[in-house]
């Protein structure tokens, strides 16, 4: 969970300091946003690829190796002389970080009994929620007062702490099932798995249509400054924390399907409030709070449903889901960047609503393919 936390800050951090990156590197806001878009493309490609290449590597060594590279890249980013070098370092970090989230979920699956697996996987993804709840407001605070280089330095130090904890606590001798071509073939024939992967893409694309440019959108639409934007990020993260903690408590009883319907509905409702309340900071912040209650549980419920839909290929399915997550990031941030650059600040909200409405419809449709109501 802590590894997901530092990885999440490293991957999401630029969204909370686009203005500082733009000014410090002499690029536009949209070009700064491409750090997210290009990184997402790299993560999309490398998540299943690296999961395949590392499937026979002992899990402890793999997780530790990933955090070593993440720490080194964040520290190197603090000294990047220009945009091109920073982008290159980020792409290297994304290649290394790609397998961390699915393999962390896989390790939890090895360590926990089946009846606790759903809530435990959701707990591991709490790290991403905390990255939003604590990490992004911290990024905004440090970047606005000290600079973006200092942000990368702090994240690098936190990554080193995570590394020490992994070395201390992760047991030895954990090996996952080897991934080969037959694994991917079996997943490609599973209609429920394919539908779940498309749901992930829709969910994340909708959120990143707004999320990537949330701070500059708040400034353009509601006149929010750095501290106000940091407060909205904090609201988003705190509500996400509450949402995923609630999800971990109810999922074993409700099942991941109903929990997924609830969380996606909350995100859609929050985005609707943001969109129709654009121009009023308090209303937009309220919309972000509703959105936050759902976002933390969305990804973890998708992971749980995939593991249940393909138990024999859980790690591979989760790696594909992570890849689709980053496809969604690339699509959403790309669309958001085009709309922002064109001055269509309100339109990103409507685009986000369309993606989430489609995702909710697909979740309801997925019940036709599920083997049981729980899936």
Short mmCIF file of C-alpha atoms in Angstrom, two decimals:
data_model
loop_
_atom_site.label_atom_id
_atom_site.label_comp_id
_atom_site.label_asym_id
_atom_site.label_seq_id
_atom_site.Cartn_x
_atom_site.Cartn_y
_atom_site.Cartn_z
CA UNK A 1 0.00 0.00 0.00
CA UNK A 2 2.80 2.42 0.83
CA UNK A 3 4.55 1.47 -2.41
CA UNK A 4 1.37 2.37 -4.29
CA UNK A 5 1.30 5.64 -2.38
CA UNK A 6 4.74 6.80 -3.50
CA UNK A 7 4.26 5.42 -7.01
CA UNK A 8 0.93 7.23 -7.22
CA UNK A 9 2.46 10.56 -6.19
CA UNK A 10 5.26 10.10 -8.71
CA UNK A 11 2.80 9.39 -11.53
CA UNK A 12 0.07 11.89 -10.60
CA UNK A 13 2.28 14.66 -9.19
CA UNK A 14 2.52 16.82 -12.36
CA UNK A 15 -1.27 17.35 -12.31
CA UNK A 16 -0.90 19.36 -9.09
CA UNK A 17 1.94 21.58 -10.33
CA UNK A 18 1.28 22.21 -14.02
CA UNK A 19 1.65 25.98 -13.55
CA UNK A 20 5.04 25.66 -11.88
CA UNK A 21 6.29 23.17 -14.46
CA UNK A 22 5.05 25.42 -17.27
CA UNK A 23 6.79 28.49 -15.87
CA UNK A 24 9.96 26.72 -14.77
CA UNK A 25 10.51 24.82 -18.01
CA UNK A 26 9.26 27.47 -20.43
CA UNK A 27 6.45 25.35 -21.90
CA UNK A 28 2.66 25.76 -22.15
CA UNK A 29 0.19 24.26 -19.68
CA UNK A 30 -0.86 21.75 -22.33
CA UNK A 31 2.76 20.72 -22.97
CA UNK A 32 3.27 20.27 -19.24
CA UNK A 33 0.14 18.10 -19.24
CA UNK A 34 1.76 15.85 -21.84
CA UNK A 35 3.97 14.55 -19.03
CA UNK A 36 0.81 12.76 -17.89
CA UNK A 37 -0.35 11.79 -21.39
CA UNK A 38 2.96 10.39 -22.66
CA UNK A 39 3.61 8.70 -19.32
CA UNK A 40 0.19 7.05 -19.51
CA UNK A 41 0.93 5.77 -23.02
CA UNK A 42 4.19 4.23 -21.81
CA UNK A 43 2.47 2.69 -18.79
CA UNK A 44 -0.26 1.29 -21.02
CA UNK A 45 2.26 -0.49 -23.24
CA UNK A 46 4.57 -1.65 -20.49
CA UNK A 47 2.09 -2.90 -17.88
CA UNK A 48 1.25 -6.21 -19.63
CA UNK A 49 4.68 -6.40 -21.26
CA UNK A 50 6.60 -6.02 -18.00
CA UNK A 51 4.18 -8.33 -16.18
CA UNK A 52 4.98 -10.97 -18.81
CA UNK A 53 8.74 -10.40 -18.70
CA UNK A 54 8.85 -10.43 -14.89
CA UNK A 55 6.31 -13.22 -14.29
CA UNK A 56 9.06 -15.65 -13.30
CA UNK A 57 10.90 -13.17 -11.07
CA UNK A 58 10.53 -13.59 -7.33
CA UNK A 59 7.92 -11.04 -6.19
CA UNK A 60 9.98 -9.53 -3.39
CA UNK A 61 12.90 -8.79 -5.71
CA UNK A 62 10.58 -7.38 -8.37
CA UNK A 63 8.72 -4.98 -6.07
CA UNK A 64 11.94 -3.79 -4.45
CA UNK A 65 13.59 -3.27 -7.86
CA UNK A 66 10.68 -1.15 -9.05
CA UNK A 67 10.84 1.17 -6.06
CA UNK A 68 14.62 1.52 -6.48
CA UNK A 69 14.09 2.88 -10.01
CA UNK A 70 11.15 5.07 -8.92
CA UNK A 71 13.29 6.62 -6.17
CA UNK A 72 16.25 7.19 -8.51
CA UNK A 73 14.07 8.77 -11.21
CA UNK A 74 12.35 11.15 -8.82
CA UNK A 75 15.68 12.28 -7.42
CA UNK A 76 17.08 12.68 -10.95
CA UNK A 77 14.01 14.71 -11.98
CA UNK A 78 14.87 17.29 -9.34
CA UNK A 79 18.00 18.13 -11.35
CA UNK A 80 16.53 17.90 -14.88
CA UNK A 81 17.89 20.87 -16.90
CA UNK A 82 14.97 21.10 -19.35
CA UNK A 83 11.61 19.69 -20.40
CA UNK A 84 13.01 17.04 -22.75
CA UNK A 85 15.25 15.54 -20.05
CA UNK A 86 12.42 15.59 -17.50
CA UNK A 87 10.13 13.82 -19.96
CA UNK A 88 12.79 11.20 -20.72
CA UNK A 89 13.33 10.49 -17.02
CA UNK A 90 9.59 10.23 -16.51
CA UNK A 91 9.25 7.69 -19.32
CA UNK A 92 11.98 5.54 -17.76
CA UNK A 93 10.17 5.72 -14.43
CA UNK A 94 6.90 4.71 -16.09
CA UNK A 95 8.51 1.67 -17.72
CA UNK A 96 9.79 0.52 -14.34
CA UNK A 97 6.64 1.39 -12.38
CA UNK A 98 4.24 -0.27 -14.84
CA UNK A 99 4.15 -3.72 -13.15
CA UNK A 100 4.08 -2.48 -9.55
CA UNK A 101 0.33 -2.06 -9.02
CA UNK A 102 -0.81 -5.37 -10.60
CA UNK A 103 1.98 -7.33 -8.95
CA UNK A 104 1.29 -5.73 -5.57
CA UNK A 105 -2.31 -6.91 -5.93
CA UNK A 106 -1.02 -10.36 -6.91
CA UNK A 107 1.20 -10.54 -3.83
CA UNK A 108 -1.76 -9.71 -1.60
CA UNK A 109 -3.70 -12.50 -3.30
CA UNK A 110 -0.91 -14.93 -2.34
CA UNK A 111 -0.76 -13.77 1.27
CA UNK A 112 -4.47 -13.53 2.13
CA UNK A 113 -7.16 -16.25 2.39
CA UNK A 114 -9.89 -16.17 -0.30
CA UNK A 115 -12.57 -14.77 2.02
CA UNK A 116 -10.41 -11.71 2.79
CA UNK A 117 -8.98 -11.21 -0.70
CA UNK A 118 -11.49 -8.61 -1.97
CA UNK A 119 -11.14 -6.25 0.98
CA UNK A 120 -7.35 -6.74 1.10
CA UNK A 121 -6.88 -5.88 -2.60
CA UNK A 122 -9.04 -2.79 -2.05
CA UNK A 123 -6.85 -1.86 0.94
CA UNK A 124 -3.69 -2.05 -1.18
CA UNK A 125 -5.25 0.41 -3.62
CA UNK A 126 -5.80 2.75 -0.69
CA UNK A 127 -2.23 3.85 -1.47
CA UNK A 128 -3.45 5.55 -4.65
CA UNK A 129 -6.26 7.22 -2.71
CA UNK A 130 -3.79 8.52 -0.15
CA UNK A 131 -1.63 9.82 -3.00
CA UNK A 132 -4.58 12.04 -3.90
CA UNK A 133 -5.63 12.79 -0.32
CA UNK A 134 -2.19 13.64 1.05
CA UNK A 135 0.20 13.64 -1.88
CA UNK A 136 -1.42 16.06 -4.32
CA UNK A 137 -2.17 18.80 -1.75
CA UNK A 138 1.42 18.38 -0.54
CA UNK A 139 2.69 18.69 -4.12
CA UNK A 140 0.67 21.89 -4.65
CA UNK A 141 1.89 23.35 -1.35
CA UNK A 142 5.58 22.60 -1.94
CA UNK A 143 5.55 23.57 -5.62
CA UNK A 144 3.80 26.91 -5.03
CA UNK A 145 6.14 27.91 -2.19
CA UNK A 146 9.46 26.29 -3.04
CA UNK A 147 9.36 24.94 -6.59
CA UNK A 148 8.76 21.82 -8.66
CA UNK A 149 12.31 20.54 -8.21
CA UNK A 150 11.81 20.38 -4.47
CA UNK A 151 8.66 18.29 -5.04
CA UNK A 152 10.64 15.66 -6.92
CA UNK A 153 13.27 15.66 -4.19
CA UNK A 154 10.69 15.05 -1.46
CA UNK A 155 9.00 12.27 -3.46
CA UNK A 156 12.42 10.69 -4.03
CA UNK A 157 13.10 10.64 -0.29
CA UNK A 158 9.65 9.15 0.42
CA UNK A 159 10.37 6.47 -2.18
CA UNK A 160 13.54 5.57 -0.31
CA UNK A 161 11.50 5.16 2.89
CA UNK A 162 9.07 2.88 1.01
CA UNK A 163 12.05 0.88 -0.25
CA UNK A 164 13.32 0.33 3.30
CA UNK A 165 9.88 -0.86 4.42
CA UNK A 166 9.59 -3.31 1.52
CA UNK A 167 13.02 -4.75 2.30
CA UNK A 168 11.96 -5.14 5.92
CA UNK A 169 8.46 -6.61 5.52
CA UNK A 170 7.91 -8.42 2.20
CA UNK A 171 8.52 -12.17 2.68
CA UNK A 172 10.81 -14.16 0.43
CA UNK A 173 9.88 -17.04 -1.84
CA UNK A 174 6.79 -15.56 -3.50
CA UNK A 175 6.38 -16.64 -7.11
CA UNK A 176 3.34 -15.97 -9.26
CA UNK A 177 2.00 -18.21 -12.00
CA UNK A 178 4.14 -17.79 -15.15
CA UNK A 179 2.45 -15.74 -17.87
CA UNK A 180 2.62 -17.09 -21.43
CA UNK A 181 0.74 -16.66 -24.69
CA UNK A 182 -1.95 -19.13 -23.66
CA UNK A 183 -2.76 -16.90 -20.69
CA UNK A 184 -3.39 -13.88 -22.91
CA UNK A 185 -5.37 -16.04 -25.34
CA UNK A 186 -7.63 -17.32 -22.57
CA UNK A 187 -8.27 -13.78 -21.35
CA UNK A 188 -9.06 -12.60 -24.90
CA UNK A 189 -11.80 -15.25 -25.11
CA UNK A 190 -13.38 -14.24 -21.80
CA UNK A 191 -16.22 -11.84 -22.65
CA UNK A 192 -16.62 -10.63 -19.07
CA UNK A 193 -12.91 -9.79 -18.83
CA UNK A 194 -13.04 -7.82 -22.10
CA UNK A 195 -16.10 -5.89 -20.93
CA UNK A 196 -14.49 -5.12 -17.57
CA UNK A 197 -11.39 -3.81 -19.34
CA UNK A 198 -13.52 -1.48 -21.46
CA UNK A 199 -15.30 -0.26 -18.32
CA UNK A 200 -11.96 0.66 -16.77
CA UNK A 201 -10.99 2.67 -19.85
CA UNK A 202 -14.28 4.61 -19.81
CA UNK A 203 -14.12 5.28 -16.07
CA UNK A 204 -10.57 6.61 -16.12
CA UNK A 205 -10.89 8.57 -19.39
CA UNK A 206 -13.84 10.44 -17.93
CA UNK A 207 -12.02 11.32 -14.73
CA UNK A 208 -8.79 12.41 -16.40
CA UNK A 209 -10.65 14.69 -18.82
CA UNK A 210 -10.97 16.94 -15.76
CA UNK A 211 -8.42 15.66 -13.27
CA UNK A 212 -5.26 16.31 -15.30
CA UNK A 213 -6.14 20.00 -15.60
CA UNK A 214 -8.11 20.40 -12.39
CA UNK A 215 -5.93 23.17 -10.92
CA UNK A 216 -5.85 25.39 -14.04
CA UNK A 217 -9.56 24.70 -14.65
CA UNK A 218 -10.36 25.88 -11.13
CA UNK A 219 -8.32 29.01 -11.84
CA UNK A 220 -9.99 29.71 -15.22
CA UNK A 221 -13.55 28.84 -14.20
CA UNK A 222 -13.70 30.01 -10.59
CA UNK A 223 -10.64 32.22 -10.04
CA UNK A 224 -9.09 29.77 -7.57
CA UNK A 225 -5.52 30.35 -6.44
CA UNK A 226 -2.89 27.83 -5.36
CA UNK A 227 -4.23 27.37 -1.83
CA UNK A 228 -7.83 26.99 -3.03
CA UNK A 229 -6.74 24.40 -5.61
CA UNK A 230 -4.76 22.53 -2.93
CA UNK A 231 -7.88 22.53 -0.74
CA UNK A 232 -9.96 21.03 -3.55
CA UNK A 233 -7.32 18.32 -4.10
CA UNK A 234 -7.44 17.65 -0.35
CA UNK A 235 -11.24 17.38 -0.41
CA UNK A 236 -10.97 14.98 -3.35
CA UNK A 237 -8.44 12.83 -1.56
CA UNK A 238 -10.06 12.82 1.88
CA UNK A 239 -13.43 11.87 0.38
CA UNK A 240 -11.63 9.22 -1.68
CA UNK A 241 -10.12 7.85 1.51
CA UNK A 242 -13.54 7.70 3.15
CA UNK A 243 -15.01 6.10 0.04
CA UNK A 244 -12.46 3.32 -0.27
CA UNK A 245 -12.50 2.59 3.47
CA UNK A 246 -16.27 2.22 3.22
CA UNK A 247 -15.86 0.02 0.15
CA UNK A 248 -13.41 -2.29 1.91
CA UNK A 249 -16.00 -2.78 4.67
CA UNK A 250 -19.03 -3.41 2.47
CA UNK A 251 -17.56 -5.30 -0.49
CA UNK A 252 -17.38 -8.70 1.22
CA UNK A 253 -21.12 -8.41 1.97
CA UNK A 254 -22.40 -6.43 -1.04
CA UNK A 255 -20.13 -7.98 -3.63
CA UNK A 256 -17.87 -6.03 -6.01
CA UNK A 257 -20.62 -5.59 -8.65
CA UNK A 258 -22.99 -3.60 -6.47
CA UNK A 259 -20.10 -1.73 -4.89
CA UNK A 260 -18.85 -0.82 -8.37
CA UNK A 261 -22.29 0.44 -9.41
CA UNK A 262 -22.45 2.65 -6.32
CA UNK A 263 -18.94 4.09 -6.74
CA UNK A 264 -19.37 4.81 -10.47
CA UNK A 265 -22.73 6.48 -9.80
CA UNK A 266 -21.08 8.73 -7.21
CA UNK A 267 -18.36 9.76 -9.65
CA UNK A 268 -20.94 10.57 -12.34
CA UNK A 269 -23.02 12.57 -9.85
CA UNK A 270 -19.98 14.53 -8.68
CA UNK A 271 -18.91 15.34 -12.22
CA UNK A 272 -22.43 16.52 -12.99
CA UNK A 273 -22.34 18.92 -10.02
CA UNK A 274 -18.88 20.16 -11.15
CA UNK A 275 -20.08 20.71 -14.72
CA UNK A 276 -23.34 22.49 -13.99
CA UNK A 277 -21.83 24.44 -11.08
CA UNK A 278 -18.81 25.66 -13.08
CA UNK A 279 -17.93 29.20 -12.08
CA UNK A 280 -18.83 28.76 -8.41
CA UNK A 281 -15.90 27.46 -6.40
CA UNK A 282 -17.97 26.10 -3.49
CA UNK A 283 -20.29 24.18 -5.83
CA UNK A 284 -17.38 22.78 -7.84
CA UNK A 285 -15.63 21.72 -4.62
CA UNK A 286 -18.85 19.99 -3.50
CA UNK A 287 -18.94 18.14 -6.81
CA UNK A 288 -15.33 17.04 -6.29
CA UNK A 289 -16.27 15.75 -2.82
CA UNK A 290 -19.04 13.55 -4.27
CA UNK A 291 -16.71 12.43 -7.06
CA UNK A 292 -14.06 11.61 -4.48
CA UNK A 293 -16.36 9.30 -2.53
CA UNK A 294 -16.55 7.07 -5.58
CA UNK A 295 -13.15 7.33 -7.27
CA UNK A 296 -11.14 5.41 -4.68
CA UNK A 297 -13.31 2.31 -4.95
CA UNK A 298 -13.68 2.25 -8.73
CA UNK A 299 -10.27 0.81 -9.62
CA UNK A 300 -10.09 -1.62 -6.72
CA UNK A 301 -13.55 -3.01 -7.52
CA UNK A 302 -12.49 -3.52 -11.13
CA UNK A 303 -9.40 -5.41 -9.97
CA UNK A 304 -11.46 -7.60 -7.67
CA UNK A 305 -14.03 -8.37 -10.38
CA UNK A 306 -11.26 -9.31 -12.83
CA UNK A 307 -9.58 -11.65 -10.35
CA UNK A 308 -12.94 -13.32 -9.71
CA UNK A 309 -13.75 -13.50 -13.44
CA UNK A 310 -10.41 -15.18 -14.27
CA UNK A 311 -9.01 -16.74 -11.08
CA UNK A 312 -6.31 -18.77 -12.87
CA UNK A 313 -4.94 -15.68 -14.63
CA UNK A 314 -5.56 -13.04 -11.99
CA UNK A 315 -2.17 -11.30 -12.20
CA UNK A 316 -2.30 -11.13 -16.00
CA UNK A 317 -5.88 -9.83 -15.92
CA UNK A 318 -4.92 -7.17 -13.40
CA UNK A 319 -1.93 -6.14 -15.53
CA UNK A 320 -4.24 -5.73 -18.54
CA UNK A 321 -6.60 -3.70 -16.38
CA UNK A 322 -3.71 -1.48 -15.33
CA UNK A 323 -2.85 -1.07 -19.00
CA UNK A 324 -6.45 -0.03 -19.76
CA UNK A 325 -6.32 2.33 -16.81
CA UNK A 326 -3.42 4.12 -18.46
CA UNK A 327 -5.18 4.03 -21.84
CA UNK A 328 -7.97 5.88 -20.10
CA UNK A 329 -5.48 8.36 -18.64
CA UNK A 330 -3.96 9.01 -22.06
CA UNK A 331 -7.35 9.40 -23.76
CA UNK A 332 -8.81 11.55 -20.99
CA UNK A 333 -5.79 13.82 -20.55
CA UNK A 334 -5.44 14.12 -24.34
CA UNK A 335 -9.06 15.20 -24.76
CA UNK A 336 -8.82 17.45 -21.72
CA UNK A 337 -5.65 19.03 -23.12
CA UNK A 338 -7.24 19.74 -26.50
CA UNK A 339 -10.31 21.31 -24.86
CA UNK A 340 -8.17 23.36 -22.47
CA UNK A 341 -5.88 24.61 -25.23
CA UNK A 342 -8.94 25.58 -27.28
CA UNK A 343 -10.44 27.53 -24.40
CA UNK A 344 -13.39 25.14 -24.02
CA UNK A 345 -13.11 24.98 -20.24
CA UNK A 346 -16.73 23.96 -19.60
CA UNK A 347 -16.71 21.25 -22.26
CA UNK A 348 -14.33 18.96 -20.33
CA UNK A 349 -17.06 18.40 -17.75
CA UNK A 350 -19.56 17.28 -20.36
CA UNK A 351 -16.97 14.97 -21.91
CA UNK A 352 -16.31 13.45 -18.49
CA UNK A 353 -20.02 12.91 -17.87
CA UNK A 354 -20.41 11.14 -21.21
CA UNK A 355 -17.57 8.71 -20.44
CA UNK A 356 -18.93 7.92 -16.95
CA UNK A 357 -22.48 7.45 -18.19
CA UNK A 358 -21.18 4.94 -20.73
CA UNK A 359 -19.15 3.18 -18.01
CA UNK A 360 -22.19 2.88 -15.74
CA UNK A 361 -24.28 1.46 -18.59
CA UNK A 362 -21.53 -1.09 -19.31
CA UNK A 363 -21.37 -2.14 -15.64
CA UNK A 364 -25.11 -2.78 -15.63
CA UNK A 365 -24.74 -4.73 -18.89
CA UNK A 366 -21.89 -6.80 -17.39
CA UNK A 367 -24.36 -8.54 -15.09
CA UNK A 368 -25.48 -10.59 -18.11
CA UNK A 369 -22.01 -12.16 -18.40
CA UNK A 370 -21.18 -12.59 -14.71
CA UNK A 371 -21.12 -16.14 -13.38
CA UNK A 372 -22.65 -14.96 -10.13
CA UNK A 373 -24.19 -11.82 -8.65
CA UNK A 374 -21.02 -11.28 -6.64
CA UNK A 375 -18.85 -10.90 -9.76
#
